[in-house]
């Protein structure tokens, strides 16, 4: 096929506009009918290896967190044999894929973005609402908007990356070729953001890598919808292979494989450390050093100075801690409040929390929905009961839960005067916020405590009206968060605007959606070409006087 003589350019993208789903809106009626359509029929989800649907007969179910007896789908699960098949499919696809002109590759992902934002918007949102228990707004900002944003910003950044070229001197032409990695990339996604399935697979794939994708068992339903959209956009067979199933069966085969070229992971710190250990133990067996990119847990904070606006703090606490039931890596889960502000702030919080409705996302008036599954429910309830019994903590809001129909936990606030109380330090991943009350004159000392209390360093906020208080917080908390907010909640990072990622135990901080992330999936080759090569080995300095 003839190739077009052109240096393709991509316009800087805009973030996808969020629809409101307000009462009487067209999108509200459309999402409602998609929800009832999806609820009314159970689908069967195969593996997709080399473009082929594979049914193993070993199945599991996609359940609805807010109605856990309801099955949306049965899905086939992969084991070691299918994992090995996927490596073969990735190997087979990668030659043609890597050789395809980059503009053609990117066109597929730009098209996928438009399919997600356009004709499949309701489908991907409804799948996320039902399968992962998100209200419509949380699904819209994740599944539709962030997915489209990831694809568009990555494509734009890839074009910028390819444009980064070395200088050349007289008689020489230097070029940098951004080769894909030699081998496959293993993408492992968590349950809590549909868009992360896009991020983890598309970033390596659009640069010419072949990918094997293991979605979370609790997000297979929306992930499968996404996989079908990729194919509809023209993704060639085998470029992304869809491999749901138990990590214990799939992980070892892929992680120890000599052709493993990279792991693109988002999930818990514990699992990422396991992956790193496995790769470390087998380091002599790989063809190339596998790139390890992981964004993991958080213990995100809201730190409040006495000069802050209490109303703004209360809103940030409620939205930051309880949206999507606190199941965001960025969710506010500890707050440092000056004692002088607590009485008034507490009244505001109790009033807001008292008005929050908890229930299924199909009822649009519910702000808080169910947590993802039984294991999450039990773990979160364990923390609540620990706090209830602890002599040095008090539950001032919520603390109740009910798992008869769905895994519902009411927004809960714990107050403690112990800065290293268990729920101040450990990731809970549920609608539980712990407040530490500090003496107003111990601002700097308490900032130091905040910095040192947890191993994580993902997100955090400072609320203050006095500039000097902000200056001090920025300095003391310099390594406490990869995403730092001033007078705003620590959640809701937008692709292209607040590049996301944390350090310390929170991850490798490769900033999803940016050029920094893309750099991890290429292995540049430098090419020097000399137009008129030297014909004599001797240099002029060797000439006789
Ligand atoms: P998880 O760690 O339980 O699972 C993540 C993925 O890893 C799943 O697909 C799972 O099947 C797989 N996995 C589990 N064990 C594995 C192993 N030994 N080898 C290979 N893969 C394995 O996480 P989760 O419950 O799905 O998600 C919640 C966690 O993700 C929280 O800790 C949260 O903070 C984190 N998270 C972080 C970010 C971020 O950007 N920093 C974003 C979202 C979620």
Short mmCIF file of N, CA and C and ligand atoms in Angstrom, two decimals, residues 186 188-193 196 214-217 245 247 251 255 265-269 271 274-275 295-298 328-329 427 429 458 500 506, ligand 1:
data_model
loop_
_atom_site.label_atom_id
_atom_site.label_comp_id
_atom_site.label_asym_id
_atom_site.label_seq_id
_atom_site.Cartn_x
_atom_site.Cartn_y
_atom_site.Cartn_z
N UNK A 186 2.04 -6.56 29.49
CA UNK A 186 0.97 -7.16 30.30
C UNK A 186 0.25 -6.01 31.01
N UNK A 188 -2.71 -4.82 33.48
CA UNK A 188 -3.53 -5.39 34.57
C UNK A 188 -4.35 -4.25 35.18
N UNK A 189 -5.67 -4.32 35.04
CA UNK A 189 -6.49 -3.18 35.48
C UNK A 189 -7.28 -3.49 36.75
N UNK A 190 -7.61 -2.43 37.52
CA UNK A 190 -8.37 -2.58 38.76
C UNK A 190 -9.87 -2.48 38.46
N UNK A 191 -10.69 -2.62 39.49
CA UNK A 191 -12.14 -2.59 39.25
C UNK A 191 -12.71 -1.18 39.16
N UNK A 192 -11.99 -0.19 39.71
CA UNK A 192 -12.73 1.02 40.06
C UNK A 192 -12.84 2.08 38.97
N UNK A 193 -12.08 1.99 37.91
CA UNK A 193 -12.25 2.94 36.80
C UNK A 193 -12.24 2.20 35.47
N UNK A 196 -9.42 3.14 33.16
CA UNK A 196 -8.07 2.62 33.35
C UNK A 196 -7.79 1.44 32.43
N UNK A 214 -5.45 -8.26 31.34
CA UNK A 214 -6.25 -8.96 32.34
C UNK A 214 -7.03 -7.94 33.13
N UNK A 215 -8.34 -7.82 32.85
CA UNK A 215 -9.14 -6.86 33.61
C UNK A 215 -9.44 -7.43 35.00
N UNK A 216 -9.85 -6.56 35.92
CA UNK A 216 -10.26 -7.02 37.24
C UNK A 216 -11.51 -7.89 37.11
N UNK A 217 -11.60 -8.91 37.94
CA UNK A 217 -12.78 -9.79 37.91
C UNK A 217 -14.06 -9.03 38.22
N UNK A 245 -10.02 -13.52 34.19
CA UNK A 245 -9.80 -14.78 34.90
C UNK A 245 -8.97 -14.54 36.14
N UNK A 247 -6.08 -14.08 38.64
CA UNK A 247 -4.69 -13.63 38.53
C UNK A 247 -3.73 -14.76 38.88
N UNK A 251 -1.38 -14.74 35.93
CA UNK A 251 -0.23 -13.91 36.28
C UNK A 251 1.11 -14.62 36.13
N UNK A 255 4.03 -13.24 33.76
CA UNK A 255 5.07 -12.48 34.46
C UNK A 255 6.44 -13.14 34.35
N UNK A 265 0.35 -1.56 35.22
CA UNK A 265 -0.52 -2.01 36.31
C UNK A 265 -1.17 -0.84 37.01
N UNK A 266 -2.43 -1.01 37.40
CA UNK A 266 -3.05 -0.14 38.39
C UNK A 266 -3.82 -1.04 39.34
N UNK A 267 -3.63 -0.83 40.62
CA UNK A 267 -4.30 -1.66 41.62
C UNK A 267 -3.64 -1.43 42.96
N UNK A 268 -3.68 -2.43 43.81
CA UNK A 268 -3.18 -2.23 45.17
C UNK A 268 -1.65 -2.31 45.24
N UNK A 269 -1.12 -1.68 46.25
CA UNK A 269 0.32 -1.66 46.49
C UNK A 269 0.85 -3.07 46.70
N UNK A 271 -0.24 -5.96 45.58
CA UNK A 271 -0.13 -6.75 44.35
C UNK A 271 1.03 -6.24 43.49
N UNK A 274 4.19 -7.64 44.75
CA UNK A 274 4.31 -9.05 44.37
C UNK A 274 4.84 -9.17 42.93
N UNK A 275 4.26 -8.36 42.05
CA UNK A 275 4.66 -8.39 40.63
C UNK A 275 6.14 -8.04 40.51
N UNK A 295 0.55 2.21 39.23
CA UNK A 295 -0.07 3.24 40.06
C UNK A 295 -0.90 2.49 41.09
N UNK A 296 -0.66 2.74 42.36
CA UNK A 296 -1.24 1.88 43.38
C UNK A 296 -2.02 2.65 44.45
N UNK A 297 -1.96 2.22 45.68
CA UNK A 297 -2.85 2.73 46.71
C UNK A 297 -2.56 4.14 47.19
N UNK A 298 -3.44 4.61 48.05
CA UNK A 298 -3.27 5.95 48.61
C UNK A 298 -3.87 6.05 50.00
N UNK A 328 -11.93 5.34 45.33
CA UNK A 328 -11.00 5.96 44.38
C UNK A 328 -9.65 5.94 45.06
N UNK A 329 -8.60 5.72 44.26
CA UNK A 329 -7.28 5.74 44.86
C UNK A 329 -7.00 7.11 45.45
N UNK A 427 -5.02 2.20 53.97
CA UNK A 427 -6.01 2.42 52.92
C UNK A 427 -7.23 1.56 53.21
N UNK A 429 -10.42 2.09 51.32
CA UNK A 429 -11.10 1.96 50.03
C UNK A 429 -12.61 1.79 50.20
N UNK A 458 -0.02 9.73 47.35
CA UNK A 458 -0.76 9.87 46.11
C UNK A 458 -1.38 11.26 45.95
N UNK A 500 -1.92 12.46 36.58
CA UNK A 500 -2.12 11.73 37.83
C UNK A 500 -1.05 10.70 38.13
N UNK A 506 2.83 4.57 46.62
CA UNK A 506 1.69 4.76 45.72
C UNK A 506 1.99 4.51 44.25
P1 LIG B 1 -6.17 -5.24 43.20
O1 LIG B 1 -4.74 -4.98 43.49
O2 LIG B 1 -6.89 -6.19 44.08
O3 LIG B 1 -6.33 -5.80 41.72
C1 LIG B 1 -5.82 -5.10 40.61
C2 LIG B 1 -5.59 -6.08 39.47
O4 LIG B 1 -4.48 -6.92 39.79
C3 LIG B 1 -6.77 -7.03 39.22
O5 LIG B 1 -6.93 -7.20 37.84
C4 LIG B 1 -6.32 -8.29 39.90
O6 LIG B 1 -6.94 -9.44 39.38
C5 LIG B 1 -4.84 -8.28 39.59
N1 LIG B 1 -3.99 -9.13 40.44
C6 LIG B 1 -4.21 -9.52 41.72
N2 LIG B 1 -3.18 -10.28 42.15
C7 LIG B 1 -2.30 -10.37 41.14
C8 LIG B 1 -1.03 -11.01 40.98
N3 LIG B 1 -0.46 -11.70 41.97
N4 LIG B 1 -0.40 -10.89 39.78
C9 LIG B 1 -0.94 -10.17 38.78
N5 LIG B 1 -2.13 -9.54 38.88
C10 LIG B 1 -2.80 -9.63 40.04
O7 LIG B 1 -6.89 -3.81 43.18
P2 LIG B 1 -8.44 -3.45 43.03
O8 LIG B 1 -9.17 -3.84 44.27
O9 LIG B 1 -8.98 -3.89 41.73
O10 LIG B 1 -8.34 -1.86 42.96
C11 LIG B 1 -8.21 -1.08 44.11
C12 LIG B 1 -6.79 -0.66 44.34
O11 LIG B 1 -6.30 0.01 43.19
C13 LIG B 1 -6.64 0.33 45.48
O12 LIG B 1 -5.52 0.02 46.23
C14 LIG B 1 -6.46 1.66 44.75
O13 LIG B 1 -5.81 2.64 45.51
C15 LIG B 1 -5.72 1.26 43.54
N6 LIG B 1 -5.88 2.21 42.45
C16 LIG B 1 -4.85 3.08 42.20
C17 LIG B 1 -4.97 4.03 41.20
C18 LIG B 1 -3.85 5.00 40.91
O14 LIG B 1 -3.87 5.63 39.85
N7 LIG B 1 -2.91 5.15 41.79
C19 LIG B 1 -6.14 4.09 40.46
C20 LIG B 1 -7.17 3.19 40.74
C21 LIG B 1 -7.01 2.24 41.74
#
